Amino acid sequence: MSMYGRDPWGGPLEINAADSATDDDRSRNLQDLDRAALSRPLDETQQSWLLGPSEQKKKKKYVDLGCIIVSRKIFVWTVGTLVVSAVLAGLITLIVKTVPRHHHGKPPPDNYTLALHKALMFFNAQRSGKLPKHNNVSWRGNSCLRDGKSDPGTTMKDLVGGYYDAGDAIKFNFPASFAMTMLSWSVIEYSAKYEAAGELNHVKEIIKWGTDYLLKTFNNSADTIDNIAAQVGVGDTSGGSTTPNDHYCWMRPEDIDYPRPVYECHSCSDLAAEMAAALAAASIVFKDNKAYSQKLVHGARTVFQFARDQRGRYSAGGSDPALFYNSSSYWDEFVWGGAWLYYATGNSSYLQLATHPKLAKHAGAFWGGPDYGVLSWDNKLAGAQVLLSRLRLFLSPGYPYEEILRTFHNQTSIVMCSFLPVFTSFNRTKGGLIQLNHGRPQPLQYVVNAAFLAALYSDYLDAADTPGWYCGPNFYSTDILREFAKTQMDYILGKNPRKMSFVVGFGNHYPKHVHHRGASIPKNKIRYNCKGGWKWRDSKKPNPNTLVGAMVAGPDKHDGFHDVRTNYNYTEPTLAGNAGLVAALVALSGDKSTGIDKNTIFSAVPPMFPTPPPPPAPWKP
């Protein structure tokens, strides 16, 4: 192979010994060339080639920074960039600090929050007595200001206030107390969500309106009592009775002129224990108002003692309450009331009672039955079991409570399983509504309570870092419980075959003929007497007043619904039903990450275990 390559410029590329001259030789040759060049005189043009413009010193190409030598060009660029950056940063800071900020608006509220605002307004419309200034229901006014005084036979002379139960003007203290307990429970668990919705003060006012009235129904300053006012007004129209009363007459509460008898009871364990639950739960809601909270606790202790001493059902013997809110037993109220009093006082005697195996057995904690696991104004067992499972999940008190608490916890798991579509404990309508009352009328009050318990229990498990629970061998995640609650509430808010909302004022299509005296009679300065209002009851026209937030009784087992004022099985709302609605809505509202308030409910509960002894004094020789 040839040692010659091609030079791109035309000559041979030859590698030879001459090319490997030393650097010294090269530099000597260059010096010789320079001397030779300088020995000839240069003309001006040649000088300009060599020297550049005359009398101008050439700029240095490098800058010596002491520790490093850098290119002048790079140095200038770097310094320039730093100066410009500093100026820009200053300008940006100035702009940010001086220009008014436009916050990104919050995301629009979800349907549960929107419905919550409405659902709370129902309670404003149900208020009896002298209304507060900002009641915000234009068609309501002061009513029944002589309750108690007008009945000469009653011990309690001032029974003004409280809430009308439903479409009538009767004050039933049994379901009303349950409603206040449910509202208080929802506030204790979800006060941050109420606050986020801007409804915390409103819901607390609603509870206080109820508890202020409950405190009037017995001698709340005494330590022991022997009677309670259980009901104001009567509704019995059996046997064709034409005596004017709250069911025979159709009048605005503001216009009532017929007598309103007071029903008192001397042995009413169910009512008294439910009232104790309501007052105890509310005492936790108002714990920052020390005087009022203590008044509520004292009242709760007093009525609970009365419930335990004078055993009996408040609705025994075919009394007026038995026609409308007949209580099946008082054992569930003992467990429920005992649990709430324990949380409100920290007194372990209440916990011992609430976890007594015999009491649990009487309350039906260990057997099924068709209505097992259904929370309602009549049966609080399912609620009490969830409430006491909370104690086990977060405080784990151990012996002697552990065994029964574990049983309650297991029973709660079974109840939660029964809500899932894969189990057949309860049928569902074609539209997906769970039939907790097995196809009987007025289903929605039971559905909202179940939705609340499911959402709440799922939040308990999340807060206890438990991903789910077992139904037999199968594990279900907490999301499935929440999904159950959402599908049921979505049905109520309009996602159903009829595409109608069962909450008045929510959505575009909702009941317009609600079974409700005040809403069905116009506020037109005409006072309609007892029978004069019948024409409004029987009218085919929509109600002149919108009963905002009222959840009606609900559809039948075929998803059918008749928007007819005279059929209360479809169109009548109730206090207890709406309390469950509010509780379920707040549990599902807003951001799931908000979760429950783990500690407030335990604020009166002392440490479960004795505090360790102090360390010994330092040893001295």
XYZ file of C-alpha atoms in Angstrom:
621
model
C 0.000 0.000 0.000
C 1.333 3.408 -0.989
C 2.581 5.732 1.724
C 1.143 8.623 -0.245
C -2.334 10.011 0.195
C -4.046 12.788 -1.680
C -3.769 16.297 -0.337
C -7.145 17.949 -0.862
C -5.266 21.037 -1.957
C -3.476 19.161 -4.730
C -0.085 17.995 -3.346
C 1.045 14.593 -2.038
C 0.594 13.775 1.629
C 3.904 12.268 2.447
C 4.975 11.025 5.808
C 8.709 11.357 6.109
C 11.408 12.017 8.632
C 11.611 15.677 7.733
C 8.140 16.199 9.194
C 9.159 15.089 12.607
C 11.340 18.131 13.245
C 11.401 19.151 16.876
C 9.408 22.086 18.213
C 12.678 23.896 18.902
C 13.677 23.622 15.246
C 10.295 24.978 14.186
C 10.441 27.967 16.482
C 14.012 28.700 15.263
C 12.820 28.589 11.635
C 9.944 30.975 12.456
C 12.356 33.415 14.060
C 14.569 33.282 10.954
C 11.504 34.021 8.795
C 10.569 36.989 11.001
C 14.061 38.430 10.775
C 14.051 38.021 7.043
C 10.706 39.779 6.757
C 11.789 42.645 8.966
C 15.031 43.196 7.096
C 12.976 44.490 4.093
C 11.265 47.884 4.412
C 7.391 47.514 4.404
C 5.089 49.835 2.558
C 2.092 51.425 4.289
C -0.411 48.847 3.104
C 1.687 45.991 4.418
C 2.126 47.788 7.715
C -1.648 48.199 8.039
C -2.052 44.448 7.467
C 0.293 43.676 10.285
C -0.576 46.421 12.740
C -4.272 47.139 12.169
C -5.503 50.771 12.496
C -2.669 53.063 13.386
C -2.229 54.440 16.931
C -4.929 52.145 18.411
C -4.046 49.749 21.171
C -5.539 46.313 20.620
C -8.117 45.295 23.370
C -7.171 42.352 25.477
C -9.160 39.266 24.553
C -9.086 37.825 28.113
C -9.862 39.093 31.586
C -7.697 38.019 34.477
C -9.879 37.462 37.558
C -6.972 36.401 39.746
C -7.950 32.805 40.254
C -9.135 32.256 36.684
C -8.662 33.807 33.264
C -11.853 34.065 31.205
C -12.729 35.282 27.773
C -13.624 38.974 27.835
C -16.660 38.241 25.642
C -17.995 35.605 28.085
C -17.259 37.863 31.060
C -19.225 40.782 29.560
C -22.144 38.532 28.613
C -22.258 36.946 32.063
C -22.182 40.245 33.955
C -24.767 41.728 31.566
C -27.079 38.756 31.966
C -26.839 38.958 35.789
C -27.629 42.688 35.796
C -30.615 42.263 33.440
C -31.900 39.288 35.496
C -31.659 41.305 38.712
C -33.583 44.211 37.157
C -36.239 41.866 35.770
C -36.613 40.041 39.115
C -37.046 43.390 40.857
C -39.682 44.479 38.344
C -41.603 41.202 38.641
C -41.541 41.413 42.466
C -42.796 44.992 42.267
C -45.618 44.033 39.896
C -46.670 41.027 42.009
C -46.750 43.133 45.167
C -48.616 46.098 43.683
C -51.065 44.604 41.175
C -54.336 43.421 42.800
C -54.580 39.633 42.834
C -57.293 37.694 41.074
C -57.809 34.519 43.095
C -58.988 31.539 41.127
C -62.599 31.019 42.151
C -63.402 27.961 44.240
C -64.739 25.037 42.237
C -68.554 25.164 42.063
C -70.233 23.450 45.030
C -71.309 19.846 44.494
C -74.964 18.738 44.495
C -74.779 17.516 48.085
C -73.643 20.954 49.288
C -76.302 22.725 47.196
C -78.995 20.412 48.579
C -77.659 20.870 52.130
C -78.399 24.628 51.999
C -81.982 23.817 51.013
C -82.511 20.924 53.464
C -81.620 23.109 56.452
C -84.228 25.692 55.409
C -86.981 23.126 56.058
C -86.325 23.437 59.802
C -86.805 27.217 59.600
C -90.239 26.583 58.065
C -91.187 24.131 60.852
C -90.462 26.479 63.753
C -93.198 27.012 66.279
C -93.468 29.938 68.696
C -92.052 33.427 68.331
C -89.780 33.320 65.295
C -86.263 34.773 65.274
C -85.711 37.894 63.145
C -83.709 36.156 60.430
C -85.908 33.113 59.879
C -85.855 33.638 56.075
C -89.221 31.977 55.376
C -91.424 34.850 54.219
C -94.755 33.019 54.540
C -94.241 31.954 58.174
C -95.005 34.026 61.283
C -95.348 33.624 65.061
C -97.676 30.777 66.006
C -99.077 28.788 68.945
C -97.848 31.261 71.546
C -100.130 29.786 74.229
C -98.838 26.187 74.106
C -98.869 24.842 77.665
C -100.844 27.752 79.107
C -104.000 26.796 77.213
C -104.134 23.336 78.844
C -105.113 23.731 82.522
C -104.211 20.113 83.319
C -100.521 20.321 82.474
C -97.638 20.945 84.882
C -95.459 22.585 82.211
C -97.025 25.958 81.538
C -94.523 27.250 78.985
C -94.296 24.918 76.010
C -93.883 27.625 73.383
C -91.275 26.902 70.707
C -89.860 23.742 69.221
C -90.801 22.309 65.829
C -93.953 21.120 64.111
C -93.468 17.535 63.146
C -94.621 17.387 59.538
C -97.481 18.841 57.497
C -99.533 19.275 60.658
C -98.918 21.494 63.681
C -98.359 18.756 66.290
C -95.162 18.773 68.324
C -94.183 15.109 68.762
C -91.213 15.127 71.139
C -90.126 11.560 70.370
C -89.213 11.977 66.680
C -88.196 15.623 67.312
C -85.616 14.497 69.900
C -84.258 11.910 67.458
C -83.978 14.644 64.804
C -81.910 16.816 67.169
C -79.659 13.850 68.082
C -78.991 13.148 64.392
C -78.251 16.804 63.597
C -75.896 17.049 66.596
C -74.096 13.845 65.599
C -73.553 15.211 62.094
C -72.149 18.486 63.479
C -69.784 16.696 65.881
C -68.376 14.551 63.054
C -68.432 17.070 60.189
C -68.188 20.582 61.660
C -65.409 21.418 59.138
C -67.727 20.507 56.246
C -70.565 22.620 57.696
C -68.088 25.471 58.041
C -66.872 25.045 54.452
C -70.500 25.191 53.280
C -71.098 28.310 55.427
C -73.823 26.525 57.403
C -72.207 25.796 60.793
C -73.892 28.668 62.662
C -77.209 27.939 60.978
C -77.282 24.255 61.922
C -76.266 25.098 65.499
C -79.167 27.585 65.717
C -81.510 24.844 64.469
C -80.279 22.427 67.150
C -80.515 25.058 69.895
C -84.086 25.896 68.888
C -84.899 22.226 69.445
C -82.969 21.709 72.682
C -84.244 24.957 74.233
C -87.741 23.556 73.749
C -86.860 20.075 75.064
C -85.538 21.688 78.259
C -89.015 23.208 78.766
C -90.753 19.807 78.654
C -89.554 18.781 82.148
C -88.197 20.423 85.270
C -84.636 20.783 83.977
C -83.277 22.384 87.164
C -84.228 19.373 89.305
C -82.091 16.269 89.798
C -85.094 13.951 89.746
C -88.394 14.294 87.886
C -91.598 12.273 87.637
C -93.122 13.436 84.361
C -92.385 14.810 80.889
C -94.522 16.647 78.357
C -94.447 14.216 75.446
C -96.619 15.961 72.864
C -98.478 19.209 72.190
C -101.617 19.050 70.021
C -103.569 15.969 69.008
C -104.415 14.401 65.690
C -106.848 11.599 66.399
C -109.744 11.725 63.932
C -110.800 8.085 64.335
C -114.460 7.155 64.554
C -115.427 10.158 62.423
C -114.622 12.652 65.193
C -115.273 16.263 64.144
C -113.609 17.886 67.141
C -111.298 20.587 65.807
C -107.702 19.405 66.123
C -104.419 19.391 64.213
C -105.547 16.739 61.749
C -109.229 17.549 61.343
C -108.614 21.250 60.643
C -106.527 22.553 57.734
C -105.187 25.914 58.932
C -101.990 27.904 58.881
C -100.258 27.454 62.296
C -100.458 31.254 62.665
C -104.281 31.067 62.608
C -104.879 28.129 64.980
C -107.608 28.941 67.515
C -108.661 25.463 68.697
C -107.298 24.010 71.959
C -103.941 22.216 71.872
C -103.904 19.631 74.670
C -100.579 18.572 76.194
C -99.898 14.843 76.542
C -97.783 14.115 79.633
C -96.188 10.804 80.544
C -95.037 9.403 83.900
C -93.323 6.265 82.656
C -91.817 6.830 79.224
C -88.349 5.305 79.085
C -88.055 5.464 75.265
C -88.936 9.161 75.045
C -86.854 10.148 78.093
C -83.759 8.197 76.939
C -84.047 9.694 73.436
C -84.317 13.164 74.957
C -81.218 12.357 77.035
C -79.393 11.377 73.828
C -80.428 14.644 72.136
C -79.389 16.853 75.080
C -76.104 14.962 75.605
C -75.140 15.097 71.916
C -76.012 18.802 71.764
C -73.874 19.462 74.869
C -70.845 18.344 72.801
C -71.889 20.617 69.911
C -72.052 23.567 72.344
C -69.027 22.623 74.453
C -67.500 26.077 73.848
C -70.558 27.671 75.485
C -69.818 26.246 78.913
C -72.940 27.370 80.781
C -75.343 26.108 78.108
C -73.407 22.873 77.620
C -73.557 22.127 81.362
C -77.287 22.905 81.412
C -77.775 20.367 78.608
C -75.669 17.728 80.396
C -77.607 18.211 83.627
C -80.911 17.878 81.764
C -79.648 14.762 79.975
C -78.626 13.104 83.254
C -81.987 13.933 84.840
C -84.193 12.563 82.053
C -81.995 9.481 81.631
C -82.330 8.692 85.331
C -86.107 9.094 84.976
C -86.025 6.741 81.951
C -84.197 4.101 83.992
C -86.348 4.478 87.138
C -89.852 4.665 85.632
C -89.871 1.865 83.059
C -92.478 1.969 80.349
C -93.214 2.891 76.733
C -94.393 6.453 76.166
C -96.910 5.292 73.565
C -98.488 2.476 75.587
C -102.196 1.892 75.875
C -103.451 3.335 72.566
C -102.562 6.914 73.518
C -102.466 9.630 70.844
C -98.701 9.167 70.190
C -99.329 5.464 69.521
C -101.380 6.400 66.435
C -98.507 8.269 64.805
C -95.172 7.424 66.444
C -95.666 4.174 68.286
C -92.437 3.061 69.969
C -91.715 -0.665 69.789
C -89.387 -0.792 72.846
C -87.072 1.304 74.992
C -84.009 -0.986 75.143
C -82.401 0.501 72.040
C -82.825 3.999 73.522
C -81.043 2.811 76.702
C -77.974 1.748 74.674
C -78.135 4.898 72.517
C -78.754 7.326 75.402
C -76.089 5.619 77.541
C -73.501 5.923 74.764
C -74.223 9.633 74.221
C -74.127 10.364 77.957
C -70.765 8.613 78.214
C -69.346 10.805 75.441
C -70.880 13.924 76.991
C -69.736 13.275 80.581
C -66.857 10.764 80.475
C -68.603 8.947 83.338
C -67.821 5.247 82.882
C -71.080 4.125 84.564
C -72.869 5.156 81.345
C -70.440 3.109 79.261
C -70.934 0.113 81.564
C -74.670 0.407 80.986
C -74.447 0.908 77.195
C -72.172 -2.145 76.885
C -74.123 -4.401 79.244
C -74.713 -7.731 77.419
C -78.250 -8.111 78.799
C -79.225 -4.646 77.625
C -77.770 -5.361 74.177
C -79.678 -8.643 74.044
C -82.989 -6.953 74.954
C -82.292 -4.321 72.288
C -81.980 -7.093 69.708
C -78.266 -6.695 69.058
C -77.650 -10.407 68.455
C -80.461 -11.408 66.154
C -81.538 -10.573 62.629
C -85.203 -9.916 62.002
C -86.544 -8.145 58.908
C -85.763 -4.627 60.174
C -82.339 -5.418 61.621
C -79.818 -2.691 60.820
C -82.446 -0.085 59.918
C -81.916 3.174 61.825
C -85.126 5.135 62.408
C -86.967 7.344 64.897
C -88.206 4.090 66.481
C -85.063 1.950 66.495
C -81.658 3.436 67.272
C -79.753 0.167 67.640
C -77.854 0.415 64.331
C -76.828 3.995 65.203
C -75.755 2.993 68.724
C -73.612 0.143 67.345
C -71.822 2.493 64.922
C -71.383 5.037 67.724
C -69.796 2.448 70.032
C -67.679 0.909 67.237
C -66.143 4.383 67.037
C -64.928 3.984 70.611
C -63.266 0.666 69.786
C -61.673 1.960 66.568
C -60.092 5.067 68.082
C -59.707 4.547 71.853
C -59.808 0.757 72.256
C -60.733 0.740 75.959
C -60.020 -2.982 76.428
C -61.339 -4.966 79.418
C -64.148 -5.115 80.546
C -65.706 -3.454 77.483
C -63.780 -5.151 74.698
C -65.950 -8.230 74.272
C -69.255 -6.406 73.772
C -67.608 -3.607 71.745
C -66.128 -6.238 69.434
C -69.627 -7.722 69.069
C -71.084 -4.292 68.238
C -68.253 -3.739 65.767
C -68.946 -7.101 64.098
C -72.676 -6.364 63.983
C -71.922 -2.993 62.382
C -69.904 -4.795 59.710
C -72.862 -7.114 59.065
C -75.238 -4.138 58.781
C -72.867 -2.466 56.286
C -72.756 -5.706 54.267
C -76.571 -5.762 54.187
C -76.557 -2.384 52.376
C -74.539 -3.743 49.445
C -76.375 -4.867 46.290
C -74.566 -8.252 46.267
C -76.445 -9.223 49.449
C -80.168 -9.865 49.368
C -81.168 -8.602 52.833
C -83.121 -5.787 51.184
C -84.737 -5.519 47.771
C -84.140 -2.580 45.459
C -86.554 -0.885 43.105
C -85.777 -1.073 39.389
C -84.431 2.463 39.712
C -82.021 1.327 42.456
C -83.632 2.595 45.689
C -82.981 0.244 48.626
C -86.204 -0.967 50.261
C -85.237 -0.788 53.934
C -88.897 -0.833 54.964
C -89.691 -3.721 52.593
C -91.956 -1.877 50.209
C -94.059 -0.127 52.839
C -94.808 3.566 52.211
C -92.583 6.531 53.158
C -89.233 4.848 52.388
C -86.891 7.829 52.118
C -86.479 8.570 55.843
C -84.861 5.113 56.272
C -82.702 5.472 53.156
C -81.120 8.773 54.251
C -80.270 7.354 57.692
C -78.587 4.338 56.075
C -76.671 6.612 53.668
C -75.441 8.653 56.634
C -74.300 5.562 58.576
C -72.543 4.117 55.511
C -70.681 7.342 54.661
C -69.805 7.916 58.319
C -68.563 4.356 58.895
C -66.470 4.540 55.734
C -64.921 7.758 57.101
C -64.285 6.022 60.450
C -62.384 3.230 58.699
C -60.390 5.735 56.612
C -59.491 7.714 59.741
C -58.366 4.476 61.422
C -56.176 3.661 58.358
C -58.320 0.606 57.615
C -58.905 0.113 53.868
C -62.186 -1.775 54.237
C -64.077 -4.556 56.018
C -65.040 -8.185 55.568
C -68.399 -9.610 54.565
C -67.804 -13.319 55.127
C -64.639 -14.267 53.225
C -64.824 -11.230 50.907
C -63.088 -7.928 51.571
C -64.789 -4.689 50.494
C -63.106 -1.300 50.316
C -64.463 1.779 52.100
C -65.137 3.321 48.667
C -67.910 0.773 48.080
C -69.742 2.002 51.199
C -69.409 5.589 50.081
C -70.637 4.588 46.618
C -73.750 3.005 48.191
C -74.458 6.250 50.079
C -73.956 8.322 46.907
C -76.191 6.212 44.653
C -79.032 6.389 47.211
C -78.683 10.153 47.703
C -78.379 10.702 43.937
C -81.671 8.821 43.497
C -83.331 11.164 46.011
C -81.846 14.237 44.285
C -83.158 13.270 40.831
C -81.237 10.328 39.389
C -84.305 8.081 39.239
C -86.733 6.778 36.596
C -89.029 9.788 37.069
C -86.077 12.208 36.770
C -87.505 14.135 39.726
C -85.930 15.385 42.915
C -87.710 14.417 46.130
C -86.262 17.490 47.883
C -88.466 20.537 47.323
C -86.633 23.390 45.618
C -83.700 21.248 44.479
C -83.365 20.758 40.715
C -85.991 21.747 38.140
C -88.534 18.998 38.754
C -89.723 18.419 42.331
C -93.068 17.915 44.194
C -95.341 20.978 43.961
C -98.279 19.671 46.061
C -96.522 18.941 49.353
C -98.849 17.762 52.157
C -98.261 20.781 54.412
C -100.766 23.223 55.873
C -98.566 26.316 55.973
C -97.224 25.848 52.446
C -100.634 25.123 50.874
C -102.532 28.178 52.166
C -101.626 31.591 50.721
C -100.472 34.345 53.038
C -103.148 36.792 51.886
C -104.369 38.411 55.127
C -107.452 36.168 55.032
C -107.865 33.945 58.078
C -109.338 30.614 57.012
C -111.098 28.741 59.826
C -110.874 25.034 60.626
C -112.881 23.835 57.602
C -112.223 26.964 55.534
C -108.772 25.668 54.732
C -110.104 22.411 53.282
C -110.447 24.030 49.855
C -106.678 24.582 49.844
C -106.058 21.014 51.008
C -108.210 19.629 48.185
C -107.097 22.104 45.503
C -105.392 20.667 42.408
C -103.182 23.768 42.129
C -99.531 23.736 43.272
C -98.782 25.091 46.754
C -98.635 28.896 46.786
C -95.615 28.703 49.133
C -92.502 26.657 48.405
C -91.461 24.518 51.366
C -87.765 24.753 50.472
C -85.651 21.743 51.450
C -88.487 19.439 52.480
C -87.795 15.817 51.613
C -91.160 14.207 50.922
C -92.110 10.682 52.048
C -90.970 9.233 48.735
C -91.873 6.884 45.894
C -93.504 3.471 46.111
C -91.728 0.146 45.571
C -92.159 0.491 41.789
C -90.462 3.946 41.678
C -93.937 5.454 41.254
C -94.829 8.812 42.779
C -98.084 10.775 42.886
C -97.657 14.484 43.518
C -100.982 14.768 45.360
C -101.440 16.886 48.487
C -104.009 14.590 50.088
C -101.786 11.491 49.876
C -99.337 11.957 52.739
C -97.676 8.594 51.971
C -96.084 10.287 48.952
C -95.930 13.987 49.707
C -95.565 14.565 53.467
C -92.150 15.594 54.837
C -91.104 14.978 58.459
C -88.647 16.407 60.945
C -86.878 13.069 61.527
C -86.626 12.373 57.792
C -85.096 15.760 57.095
C -82.557 15.380 59.924
C -81.293 12.174 58.291
C -81.235 13.967 54.920
C -79.088 16.797 56.321
C -76.712 14.316 58.000
C -76.252 12.251 54.829
C -75.751 15.340 52.645
C -73.069 16.855 54.874
C -71.247 13.513 55.120
C -71.003 13.331 51.309
C -70.479 17.056 50.689
C -67.256 18.834 49.835
C -63.835 17.288 49.828
C -63.570 13.642 50.890
C -60.113 14.332 52.348
C -61.755 16.536 55.029
C -63.095 13.367 56.717
C -64.387 13.242 60.271
C -63.338 15.104 63.399
C -61.700 12.276 65.328
C -61.405 13.932 68.731
C -64.235 16.346 69.586
C -66.670 13.588 70.566
C -64.107 12.306 73.099
C -63.354 15.694 74.656
C -65.043 14.762 77.975
C -63.724 11.191 77.993
C -60.827 10.742 80.457
C -57.667 8.863 79.381
C -58.466 5.155 79.100
C -55.377 4.042 80.981
C -53.923 5.438 84.211
C -51.183 7.984 83.688
C -47.728 6.505 84.330
C -46.152 7.495 87.677
C -43.644 10.363 87.589
C -39.969 9.395 87.261
C -38.089 8.958 90.578
C -36.170 11.932 91.996
C -32.493 12.103 90.900
C -30.240 9.946 93.119
C -28.056 11.809 95.602
C -25.172 10.163 97.456
